[in-house]
PDB file of N, CA and C in Angstrom:
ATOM      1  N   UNK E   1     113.903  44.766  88.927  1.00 58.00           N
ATOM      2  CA  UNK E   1     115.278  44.865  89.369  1.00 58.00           C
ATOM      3  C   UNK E   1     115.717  46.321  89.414  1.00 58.00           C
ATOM      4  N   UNK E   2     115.027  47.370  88.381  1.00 76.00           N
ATOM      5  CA  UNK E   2     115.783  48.219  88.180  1.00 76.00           C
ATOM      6  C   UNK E   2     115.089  49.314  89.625  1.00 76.00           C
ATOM      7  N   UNK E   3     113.679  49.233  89.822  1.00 81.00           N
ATOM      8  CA  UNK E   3     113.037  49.235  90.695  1.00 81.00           C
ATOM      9  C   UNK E   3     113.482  49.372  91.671  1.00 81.00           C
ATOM     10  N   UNK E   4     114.160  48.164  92.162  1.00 79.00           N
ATOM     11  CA  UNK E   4     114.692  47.933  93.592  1.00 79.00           C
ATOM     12  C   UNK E   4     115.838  48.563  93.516  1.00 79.00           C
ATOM     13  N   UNK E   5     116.872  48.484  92.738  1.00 85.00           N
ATOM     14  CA  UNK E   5     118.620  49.631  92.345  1.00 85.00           C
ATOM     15  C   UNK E   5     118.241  50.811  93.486  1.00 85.00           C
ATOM     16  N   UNK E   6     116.736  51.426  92.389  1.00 91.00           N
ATOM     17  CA  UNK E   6     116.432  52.654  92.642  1.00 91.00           C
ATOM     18  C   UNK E   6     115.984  53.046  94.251  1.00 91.00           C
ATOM     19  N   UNK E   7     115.325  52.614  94.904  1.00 90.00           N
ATOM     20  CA  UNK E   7     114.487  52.378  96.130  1.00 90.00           C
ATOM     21  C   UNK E   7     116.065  52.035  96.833  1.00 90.00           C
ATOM     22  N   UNK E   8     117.161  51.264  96.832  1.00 89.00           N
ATOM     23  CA  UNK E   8     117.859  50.891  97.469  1.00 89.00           C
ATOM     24  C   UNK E   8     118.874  52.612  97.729  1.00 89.00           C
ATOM     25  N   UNK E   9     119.324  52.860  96.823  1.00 93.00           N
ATOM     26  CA  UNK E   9     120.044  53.962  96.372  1.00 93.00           C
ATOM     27  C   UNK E   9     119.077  55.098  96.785  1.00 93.00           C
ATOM     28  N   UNK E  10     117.836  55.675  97.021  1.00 95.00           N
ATOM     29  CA  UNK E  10     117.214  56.346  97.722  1.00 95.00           C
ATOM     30  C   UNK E  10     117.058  55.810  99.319  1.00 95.00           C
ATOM     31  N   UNK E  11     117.130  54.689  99.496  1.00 94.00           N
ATOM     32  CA  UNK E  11     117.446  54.786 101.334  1.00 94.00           C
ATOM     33  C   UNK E  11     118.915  55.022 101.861  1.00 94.00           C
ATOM     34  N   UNK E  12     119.310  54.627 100.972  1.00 95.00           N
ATOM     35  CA  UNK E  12     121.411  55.033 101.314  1.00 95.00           C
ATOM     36  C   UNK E  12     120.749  56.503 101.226  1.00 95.00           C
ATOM     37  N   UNK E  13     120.615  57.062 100.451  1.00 97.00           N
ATOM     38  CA  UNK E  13     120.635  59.069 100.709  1.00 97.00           C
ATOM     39  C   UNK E  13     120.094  59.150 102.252  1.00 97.00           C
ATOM     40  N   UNK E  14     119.061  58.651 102.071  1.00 96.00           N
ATOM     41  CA  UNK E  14     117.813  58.942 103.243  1.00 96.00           C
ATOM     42  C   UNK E  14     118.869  59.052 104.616  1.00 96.00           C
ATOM     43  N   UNK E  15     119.017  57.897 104.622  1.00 96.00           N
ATOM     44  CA  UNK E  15     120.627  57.308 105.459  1.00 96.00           C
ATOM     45  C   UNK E  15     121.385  58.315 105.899  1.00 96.00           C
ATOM     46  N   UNK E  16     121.863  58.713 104.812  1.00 97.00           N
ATOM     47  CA  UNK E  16     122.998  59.409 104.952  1.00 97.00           C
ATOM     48  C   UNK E  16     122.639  60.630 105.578  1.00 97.00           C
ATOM     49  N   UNK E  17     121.295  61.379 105.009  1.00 97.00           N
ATOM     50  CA  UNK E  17     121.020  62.609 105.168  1.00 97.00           C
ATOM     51  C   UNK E  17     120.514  62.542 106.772  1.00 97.00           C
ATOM     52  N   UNK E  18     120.350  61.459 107.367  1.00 96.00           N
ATOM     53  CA  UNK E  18     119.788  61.230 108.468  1.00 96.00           C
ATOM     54  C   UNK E  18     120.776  60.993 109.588  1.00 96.00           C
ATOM     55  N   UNK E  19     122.494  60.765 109.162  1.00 97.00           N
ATOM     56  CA  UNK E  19     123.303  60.291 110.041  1.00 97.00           C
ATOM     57  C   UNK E  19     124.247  62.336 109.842  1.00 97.00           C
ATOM     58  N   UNK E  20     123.909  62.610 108.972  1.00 97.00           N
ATOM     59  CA  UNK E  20     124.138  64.099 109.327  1.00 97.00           C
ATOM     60  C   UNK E  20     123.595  65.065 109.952  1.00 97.00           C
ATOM     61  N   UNK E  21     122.209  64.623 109.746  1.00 96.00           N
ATOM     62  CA  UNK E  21     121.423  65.501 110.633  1.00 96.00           C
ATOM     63  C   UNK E  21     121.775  65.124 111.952  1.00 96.00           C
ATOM     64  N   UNK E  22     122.083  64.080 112.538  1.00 96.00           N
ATOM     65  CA  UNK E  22     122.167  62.888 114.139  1.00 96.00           C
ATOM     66  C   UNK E  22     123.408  63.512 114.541  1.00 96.00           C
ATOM     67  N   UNK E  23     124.947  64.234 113.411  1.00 96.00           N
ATOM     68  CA  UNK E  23     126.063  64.968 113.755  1.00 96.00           C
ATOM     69  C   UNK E  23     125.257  66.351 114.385  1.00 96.00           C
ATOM     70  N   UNK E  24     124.453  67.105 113.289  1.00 97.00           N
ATOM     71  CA  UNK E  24     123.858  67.930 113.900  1.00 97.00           C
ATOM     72  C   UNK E  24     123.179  68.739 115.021  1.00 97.00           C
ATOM     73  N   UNK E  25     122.640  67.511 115.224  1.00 96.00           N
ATOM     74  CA  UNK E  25     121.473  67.608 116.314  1.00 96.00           C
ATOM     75  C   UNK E  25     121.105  66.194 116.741  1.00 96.00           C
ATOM     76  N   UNK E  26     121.536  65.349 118.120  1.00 94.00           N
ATOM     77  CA  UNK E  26     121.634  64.498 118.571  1.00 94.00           C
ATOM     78  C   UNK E  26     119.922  63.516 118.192  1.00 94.00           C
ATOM     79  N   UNK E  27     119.543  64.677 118.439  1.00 94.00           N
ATOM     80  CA  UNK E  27     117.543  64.461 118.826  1.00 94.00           C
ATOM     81  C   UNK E  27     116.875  64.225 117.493  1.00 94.00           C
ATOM     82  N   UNK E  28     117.285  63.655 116.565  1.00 93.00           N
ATOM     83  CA  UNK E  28     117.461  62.957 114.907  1.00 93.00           C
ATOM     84  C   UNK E  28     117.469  61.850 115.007  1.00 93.00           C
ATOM     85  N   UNK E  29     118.179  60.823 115.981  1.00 96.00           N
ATOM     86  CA  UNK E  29     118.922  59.804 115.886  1.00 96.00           C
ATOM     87  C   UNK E  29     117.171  58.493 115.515  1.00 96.00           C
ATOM     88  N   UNK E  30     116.373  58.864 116.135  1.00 96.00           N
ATOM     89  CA  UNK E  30     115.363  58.085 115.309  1.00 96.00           C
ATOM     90  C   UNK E  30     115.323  57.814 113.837  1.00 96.00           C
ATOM     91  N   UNK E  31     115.129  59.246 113.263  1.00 95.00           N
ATOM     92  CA  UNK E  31     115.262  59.242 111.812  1.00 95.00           C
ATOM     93  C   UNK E  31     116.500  58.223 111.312  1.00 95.00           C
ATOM     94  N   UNK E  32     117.613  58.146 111.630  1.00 96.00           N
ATOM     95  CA  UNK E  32     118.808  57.651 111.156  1.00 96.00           C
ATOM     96  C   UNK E  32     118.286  55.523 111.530  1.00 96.00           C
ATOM     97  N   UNK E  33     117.637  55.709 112.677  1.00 96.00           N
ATOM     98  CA  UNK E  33     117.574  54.329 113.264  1.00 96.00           C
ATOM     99  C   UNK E  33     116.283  53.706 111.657  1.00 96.00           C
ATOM    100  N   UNK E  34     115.693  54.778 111.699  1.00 96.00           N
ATOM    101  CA  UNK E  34     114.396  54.538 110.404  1.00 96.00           C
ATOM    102  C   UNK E  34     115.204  53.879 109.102  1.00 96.00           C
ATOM    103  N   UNK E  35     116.147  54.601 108.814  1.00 96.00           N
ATOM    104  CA  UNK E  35     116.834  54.922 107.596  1.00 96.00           C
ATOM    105  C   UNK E  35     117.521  53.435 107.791  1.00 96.00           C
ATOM    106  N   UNK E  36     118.169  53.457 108.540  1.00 96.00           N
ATOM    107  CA  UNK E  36     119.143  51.856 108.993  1.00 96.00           C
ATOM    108  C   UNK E  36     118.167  50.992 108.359  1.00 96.00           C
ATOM    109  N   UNK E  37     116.573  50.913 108.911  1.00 96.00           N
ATOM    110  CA  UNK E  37     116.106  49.627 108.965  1.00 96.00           C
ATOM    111  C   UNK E  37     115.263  49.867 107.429  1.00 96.00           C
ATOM    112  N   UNK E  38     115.277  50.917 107.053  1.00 94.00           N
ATOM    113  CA  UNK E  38     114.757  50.622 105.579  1.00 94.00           C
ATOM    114  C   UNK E  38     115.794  50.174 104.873  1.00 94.00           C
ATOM    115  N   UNK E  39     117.228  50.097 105.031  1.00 94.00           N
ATOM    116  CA  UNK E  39     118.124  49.620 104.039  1.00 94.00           C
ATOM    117  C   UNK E  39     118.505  48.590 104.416  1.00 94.00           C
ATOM    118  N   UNK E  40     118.259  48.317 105.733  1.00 92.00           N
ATOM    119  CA  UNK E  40     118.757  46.550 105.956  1.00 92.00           C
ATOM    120  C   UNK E  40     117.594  46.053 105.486  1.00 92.00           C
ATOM    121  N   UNK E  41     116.426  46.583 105.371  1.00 91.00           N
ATOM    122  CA  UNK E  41     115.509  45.409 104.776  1.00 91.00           C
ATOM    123  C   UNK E  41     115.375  45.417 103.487  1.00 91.00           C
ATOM    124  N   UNK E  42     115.703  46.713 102.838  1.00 88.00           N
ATOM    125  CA  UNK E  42     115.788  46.095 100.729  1.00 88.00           C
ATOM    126  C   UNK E  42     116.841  45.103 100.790  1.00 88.00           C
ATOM    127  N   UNK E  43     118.445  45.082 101.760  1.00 84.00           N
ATOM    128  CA  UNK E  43     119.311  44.384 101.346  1.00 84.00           C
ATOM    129  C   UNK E  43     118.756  42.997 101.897  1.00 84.00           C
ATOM    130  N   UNK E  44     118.264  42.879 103.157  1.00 83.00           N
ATOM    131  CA  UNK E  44     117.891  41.234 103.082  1.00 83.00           C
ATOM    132  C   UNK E  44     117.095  40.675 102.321  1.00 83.00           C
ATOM    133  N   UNK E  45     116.047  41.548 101.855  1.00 76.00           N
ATOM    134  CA  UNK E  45     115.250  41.385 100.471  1.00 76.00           C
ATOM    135  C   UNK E  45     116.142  40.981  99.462  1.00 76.00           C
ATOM    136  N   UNK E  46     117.051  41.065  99.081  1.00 68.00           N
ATOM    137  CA  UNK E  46     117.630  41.094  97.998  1.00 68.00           C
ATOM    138  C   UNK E  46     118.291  39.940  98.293  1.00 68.00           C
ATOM    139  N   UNK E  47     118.931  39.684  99.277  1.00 65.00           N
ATOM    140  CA  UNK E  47     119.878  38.323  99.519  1.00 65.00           C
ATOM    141  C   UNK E  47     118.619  36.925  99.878  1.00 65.00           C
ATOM    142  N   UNK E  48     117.538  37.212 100.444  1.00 64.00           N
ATOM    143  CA  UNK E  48     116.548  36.253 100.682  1.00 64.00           C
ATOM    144  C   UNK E  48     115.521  35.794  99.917  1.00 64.00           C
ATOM    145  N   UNK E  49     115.135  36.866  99.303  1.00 64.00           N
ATOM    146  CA  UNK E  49     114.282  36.424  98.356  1.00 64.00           C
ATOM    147  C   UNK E  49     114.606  36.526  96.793  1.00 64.00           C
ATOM    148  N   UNK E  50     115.899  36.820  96.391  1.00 58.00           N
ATOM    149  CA  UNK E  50     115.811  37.071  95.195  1.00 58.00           C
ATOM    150  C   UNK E  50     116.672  36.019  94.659  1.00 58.00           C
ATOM    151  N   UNK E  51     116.955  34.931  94.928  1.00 67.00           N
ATOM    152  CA  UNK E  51     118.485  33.982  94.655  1.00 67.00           C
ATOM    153  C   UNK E  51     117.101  32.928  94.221  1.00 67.00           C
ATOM    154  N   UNK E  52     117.411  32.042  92.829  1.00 71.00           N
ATOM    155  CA  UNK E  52     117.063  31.160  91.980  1.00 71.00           C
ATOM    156  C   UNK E  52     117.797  29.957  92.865  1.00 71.00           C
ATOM    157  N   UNK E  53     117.442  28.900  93.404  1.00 74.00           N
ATOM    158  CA  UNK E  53     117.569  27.956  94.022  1.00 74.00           C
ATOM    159  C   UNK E  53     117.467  26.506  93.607  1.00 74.00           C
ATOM    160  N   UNK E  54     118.425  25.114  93.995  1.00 76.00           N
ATOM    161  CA  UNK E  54     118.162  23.984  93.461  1.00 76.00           C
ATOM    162  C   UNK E  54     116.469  23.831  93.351  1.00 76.00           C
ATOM    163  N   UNK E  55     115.502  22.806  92.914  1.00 78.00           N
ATOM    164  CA  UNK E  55     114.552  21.860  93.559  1.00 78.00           C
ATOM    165  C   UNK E  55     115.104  21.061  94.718  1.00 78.00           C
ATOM    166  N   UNK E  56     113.936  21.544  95.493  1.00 83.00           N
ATOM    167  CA  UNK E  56     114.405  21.244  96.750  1.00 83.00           C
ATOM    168  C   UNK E  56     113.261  19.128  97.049  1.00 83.00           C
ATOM    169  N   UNK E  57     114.615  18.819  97.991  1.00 85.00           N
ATOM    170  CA  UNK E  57     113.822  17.309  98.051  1.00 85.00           C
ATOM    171  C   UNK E  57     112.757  17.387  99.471  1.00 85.00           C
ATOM    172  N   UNK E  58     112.390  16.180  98.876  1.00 85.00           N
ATOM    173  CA  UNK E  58     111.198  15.712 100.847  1.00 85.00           C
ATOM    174  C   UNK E  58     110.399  15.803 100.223  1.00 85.00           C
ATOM    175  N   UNK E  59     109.014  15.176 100.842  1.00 88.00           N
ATOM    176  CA  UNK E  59     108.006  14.872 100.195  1.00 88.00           C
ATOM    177  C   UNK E  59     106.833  15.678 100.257  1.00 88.00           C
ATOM    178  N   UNK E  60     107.050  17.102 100.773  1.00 90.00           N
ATOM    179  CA  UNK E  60     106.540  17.992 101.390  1.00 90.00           C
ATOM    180  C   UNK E  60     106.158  19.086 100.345  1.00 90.00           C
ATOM    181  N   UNK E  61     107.459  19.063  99.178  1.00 92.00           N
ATOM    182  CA  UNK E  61     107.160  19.959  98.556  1.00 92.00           C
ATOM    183  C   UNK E  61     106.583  19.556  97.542  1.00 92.00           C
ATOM    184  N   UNK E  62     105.989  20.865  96.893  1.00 92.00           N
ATOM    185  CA  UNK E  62     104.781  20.810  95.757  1.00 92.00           C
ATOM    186  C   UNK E  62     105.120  21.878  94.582  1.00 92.00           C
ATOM    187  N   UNK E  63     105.512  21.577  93.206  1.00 91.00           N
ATOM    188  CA  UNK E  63     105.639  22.869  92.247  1.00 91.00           C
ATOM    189  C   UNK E  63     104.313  23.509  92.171  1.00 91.00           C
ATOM    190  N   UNK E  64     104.133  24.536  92.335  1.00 92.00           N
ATOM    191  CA  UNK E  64     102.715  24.984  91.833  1.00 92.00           C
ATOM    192  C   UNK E  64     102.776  25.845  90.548  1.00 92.00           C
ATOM    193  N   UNK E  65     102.004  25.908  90.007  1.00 93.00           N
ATOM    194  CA  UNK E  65     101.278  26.212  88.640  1.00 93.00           C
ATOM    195  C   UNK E  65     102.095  28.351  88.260  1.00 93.00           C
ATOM    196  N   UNK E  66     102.599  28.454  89.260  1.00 92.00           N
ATOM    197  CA  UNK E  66     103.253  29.806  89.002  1.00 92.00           C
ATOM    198  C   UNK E  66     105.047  29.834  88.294  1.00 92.00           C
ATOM    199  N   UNK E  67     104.725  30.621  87.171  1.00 92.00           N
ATOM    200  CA  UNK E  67     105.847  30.522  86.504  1.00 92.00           C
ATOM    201  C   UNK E  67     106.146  32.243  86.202  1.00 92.00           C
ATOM    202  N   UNK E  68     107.846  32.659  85.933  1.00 88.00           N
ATOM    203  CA  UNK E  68     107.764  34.239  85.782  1.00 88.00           C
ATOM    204  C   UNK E  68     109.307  33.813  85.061  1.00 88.00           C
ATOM    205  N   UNK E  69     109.528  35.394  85.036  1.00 87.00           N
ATOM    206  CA  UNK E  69     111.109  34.945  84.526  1.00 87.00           C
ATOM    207  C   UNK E  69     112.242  35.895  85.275  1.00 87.00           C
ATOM    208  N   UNK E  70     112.702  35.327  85.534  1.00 82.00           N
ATOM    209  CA  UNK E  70     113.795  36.074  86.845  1.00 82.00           C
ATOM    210  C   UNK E  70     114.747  36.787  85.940  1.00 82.00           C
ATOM    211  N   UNK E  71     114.808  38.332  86.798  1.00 76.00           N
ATOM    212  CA  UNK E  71     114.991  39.697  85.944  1.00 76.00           C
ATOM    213  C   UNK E  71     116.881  39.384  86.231  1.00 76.00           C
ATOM    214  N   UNK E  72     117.168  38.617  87.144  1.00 73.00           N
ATOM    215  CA  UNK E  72     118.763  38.688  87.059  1.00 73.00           C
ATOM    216  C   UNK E  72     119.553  37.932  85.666  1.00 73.00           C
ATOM    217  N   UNK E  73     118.436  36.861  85.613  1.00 76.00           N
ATOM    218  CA  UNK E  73     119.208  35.689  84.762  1.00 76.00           C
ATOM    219  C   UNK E  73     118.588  35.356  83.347  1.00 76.00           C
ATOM    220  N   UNK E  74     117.226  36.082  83.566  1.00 82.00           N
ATOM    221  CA  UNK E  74     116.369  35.851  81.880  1.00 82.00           C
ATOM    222  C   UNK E  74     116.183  34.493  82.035  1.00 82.00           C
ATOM    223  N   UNK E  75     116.414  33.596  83.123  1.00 84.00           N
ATOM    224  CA  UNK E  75     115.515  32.313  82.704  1.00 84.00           C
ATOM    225  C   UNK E  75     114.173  32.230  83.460  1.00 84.00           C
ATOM    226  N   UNK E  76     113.309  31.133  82.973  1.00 90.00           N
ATOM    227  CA  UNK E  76     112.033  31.069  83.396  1.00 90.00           C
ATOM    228  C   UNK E  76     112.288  30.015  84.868  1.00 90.00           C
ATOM    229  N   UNK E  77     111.280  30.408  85.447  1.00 89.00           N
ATOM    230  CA  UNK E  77     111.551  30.033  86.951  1.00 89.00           C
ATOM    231  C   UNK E  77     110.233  29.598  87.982  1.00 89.00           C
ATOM    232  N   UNK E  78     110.503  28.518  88.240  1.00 91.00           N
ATOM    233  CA  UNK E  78     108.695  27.752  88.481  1.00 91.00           C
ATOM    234  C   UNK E  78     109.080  27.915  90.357  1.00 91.00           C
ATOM    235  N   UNK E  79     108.081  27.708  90.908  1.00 90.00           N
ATOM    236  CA  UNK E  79     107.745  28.430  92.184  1.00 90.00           C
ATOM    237  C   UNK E  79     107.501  27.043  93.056  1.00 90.00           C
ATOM    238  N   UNK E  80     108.280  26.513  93.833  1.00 91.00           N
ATOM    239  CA  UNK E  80     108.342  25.075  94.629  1.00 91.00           C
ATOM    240  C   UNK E  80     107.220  25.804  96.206  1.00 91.00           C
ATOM    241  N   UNK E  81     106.824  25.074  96.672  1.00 92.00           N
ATOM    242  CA  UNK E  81     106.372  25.176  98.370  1.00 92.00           C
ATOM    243  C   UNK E  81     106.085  23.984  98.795  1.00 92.00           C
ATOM    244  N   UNK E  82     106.253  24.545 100.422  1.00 91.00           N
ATOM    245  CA  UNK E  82     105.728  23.627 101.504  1.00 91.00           C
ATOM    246  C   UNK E  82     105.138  23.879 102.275  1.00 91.00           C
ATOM    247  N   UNK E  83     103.664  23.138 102.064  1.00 90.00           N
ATOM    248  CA  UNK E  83     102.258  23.698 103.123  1.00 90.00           C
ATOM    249  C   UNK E  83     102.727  23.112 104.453  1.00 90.00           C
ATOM    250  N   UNK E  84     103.628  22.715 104.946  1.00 90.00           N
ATOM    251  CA  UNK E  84     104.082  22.564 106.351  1.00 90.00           C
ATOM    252  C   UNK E  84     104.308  23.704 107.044  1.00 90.00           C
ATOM    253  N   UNK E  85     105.798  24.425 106.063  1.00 90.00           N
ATOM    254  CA  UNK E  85     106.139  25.099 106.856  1.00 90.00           C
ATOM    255  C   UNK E  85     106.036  26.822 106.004  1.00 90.00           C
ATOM    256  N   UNK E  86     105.208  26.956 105.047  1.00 89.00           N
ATOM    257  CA  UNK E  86     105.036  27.884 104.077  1.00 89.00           C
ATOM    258  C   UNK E  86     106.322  28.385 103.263  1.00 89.00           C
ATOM    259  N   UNK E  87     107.302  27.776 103.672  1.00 87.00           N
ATOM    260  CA  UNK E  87     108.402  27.941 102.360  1.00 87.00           C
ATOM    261  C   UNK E  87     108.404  28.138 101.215  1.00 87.00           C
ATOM    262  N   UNK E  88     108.665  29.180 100.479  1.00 88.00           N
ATOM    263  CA  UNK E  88     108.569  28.839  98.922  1.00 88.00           C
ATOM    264  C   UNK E  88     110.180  28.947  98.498  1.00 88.00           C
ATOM    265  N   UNK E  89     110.483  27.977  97.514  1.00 87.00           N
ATOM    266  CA  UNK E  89     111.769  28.183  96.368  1.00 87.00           C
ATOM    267  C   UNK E  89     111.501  28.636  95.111  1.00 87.00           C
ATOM    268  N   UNK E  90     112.268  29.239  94.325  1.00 87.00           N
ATOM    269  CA  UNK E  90     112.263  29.837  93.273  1.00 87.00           C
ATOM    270  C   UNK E  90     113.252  28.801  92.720  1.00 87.00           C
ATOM    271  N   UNK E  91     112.633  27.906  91.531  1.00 88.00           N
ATOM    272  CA  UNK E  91     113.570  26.945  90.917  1.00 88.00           C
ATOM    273  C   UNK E  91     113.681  27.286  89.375  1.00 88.00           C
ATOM    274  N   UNK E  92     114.713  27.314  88.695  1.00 86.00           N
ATOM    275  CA  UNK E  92     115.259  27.635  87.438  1.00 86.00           C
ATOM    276  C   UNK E  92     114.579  26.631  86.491  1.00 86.00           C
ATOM    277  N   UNK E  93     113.696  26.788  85.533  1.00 85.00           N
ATOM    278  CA  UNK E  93     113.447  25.459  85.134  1.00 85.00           C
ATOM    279  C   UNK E  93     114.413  24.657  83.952  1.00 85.00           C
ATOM    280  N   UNK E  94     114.349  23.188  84.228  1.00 77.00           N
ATOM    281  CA  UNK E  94     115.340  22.910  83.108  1.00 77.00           C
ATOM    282  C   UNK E  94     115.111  22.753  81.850  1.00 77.00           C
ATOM    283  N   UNK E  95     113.683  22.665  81.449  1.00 68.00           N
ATOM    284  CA  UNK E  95     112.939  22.574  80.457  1.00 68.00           C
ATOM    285  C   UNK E  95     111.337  23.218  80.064  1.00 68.00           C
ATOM    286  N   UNK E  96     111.555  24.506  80.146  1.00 57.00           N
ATOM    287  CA  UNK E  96     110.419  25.412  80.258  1.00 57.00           C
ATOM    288  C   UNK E  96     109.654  24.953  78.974  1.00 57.00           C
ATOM    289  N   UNK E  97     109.717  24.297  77.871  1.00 60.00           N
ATOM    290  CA  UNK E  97     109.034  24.354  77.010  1.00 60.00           C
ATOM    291  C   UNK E  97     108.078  22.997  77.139  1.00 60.00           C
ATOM    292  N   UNK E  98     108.606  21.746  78.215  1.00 49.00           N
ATOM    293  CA  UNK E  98     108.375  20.740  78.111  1.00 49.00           C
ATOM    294  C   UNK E  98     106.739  21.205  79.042  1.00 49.00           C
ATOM    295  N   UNK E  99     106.572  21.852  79.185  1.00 51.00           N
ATOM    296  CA  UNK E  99     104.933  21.996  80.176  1.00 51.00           C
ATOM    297  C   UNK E  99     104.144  23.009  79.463  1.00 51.00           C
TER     298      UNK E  99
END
């Protein structure tokens, strides 16, 4: 988590230093377009893959054997998929001790 803070907060500079240079000197504006898409992608990273989710229903999905502990919430968190459509959920468990 603290990881990503950091990496996020170094592409905002990057960003920034890149939308001044683009005031500067028009012929930059790549760099700035770079900078855009490294920070829209930590933030969709962050909104897509990082959110702890119900168990999801259908008969599709499968818990598999991967367990970690999610750095937002300190709980332990078991790993749902679906070999259909390669989905994975990140599910909160309700009873980590019972397995």
């Amino acid at each position: 988590m603290m990881l990503r803070t950091f990496v996020l907060v170094a592409a905002a500079l990057f960003l920034t230093a890149a939308l001044v240079g683009v005031a500067l000197d028009p012929g930059t504006w790549p760099t700035a377009i770079a900078a855009g898409l490294l920070v829209g992608g930590i933030a969709f990273e962050r909104v897509r893959y990082g959110t702890v989710q119900r168990a999801p229903e259908g008969p599709d999905w499968r818990e598999t054997s991967e367990r970690f502990i999610d750095d937002a919430s300190g709980k332990p968190v078991s790993v749902w998929f679906d070999a259909k459509t390669g989905e994975r959920r990140y599910v909160a468990m309700e009873h980590p001790d019972a397995e």
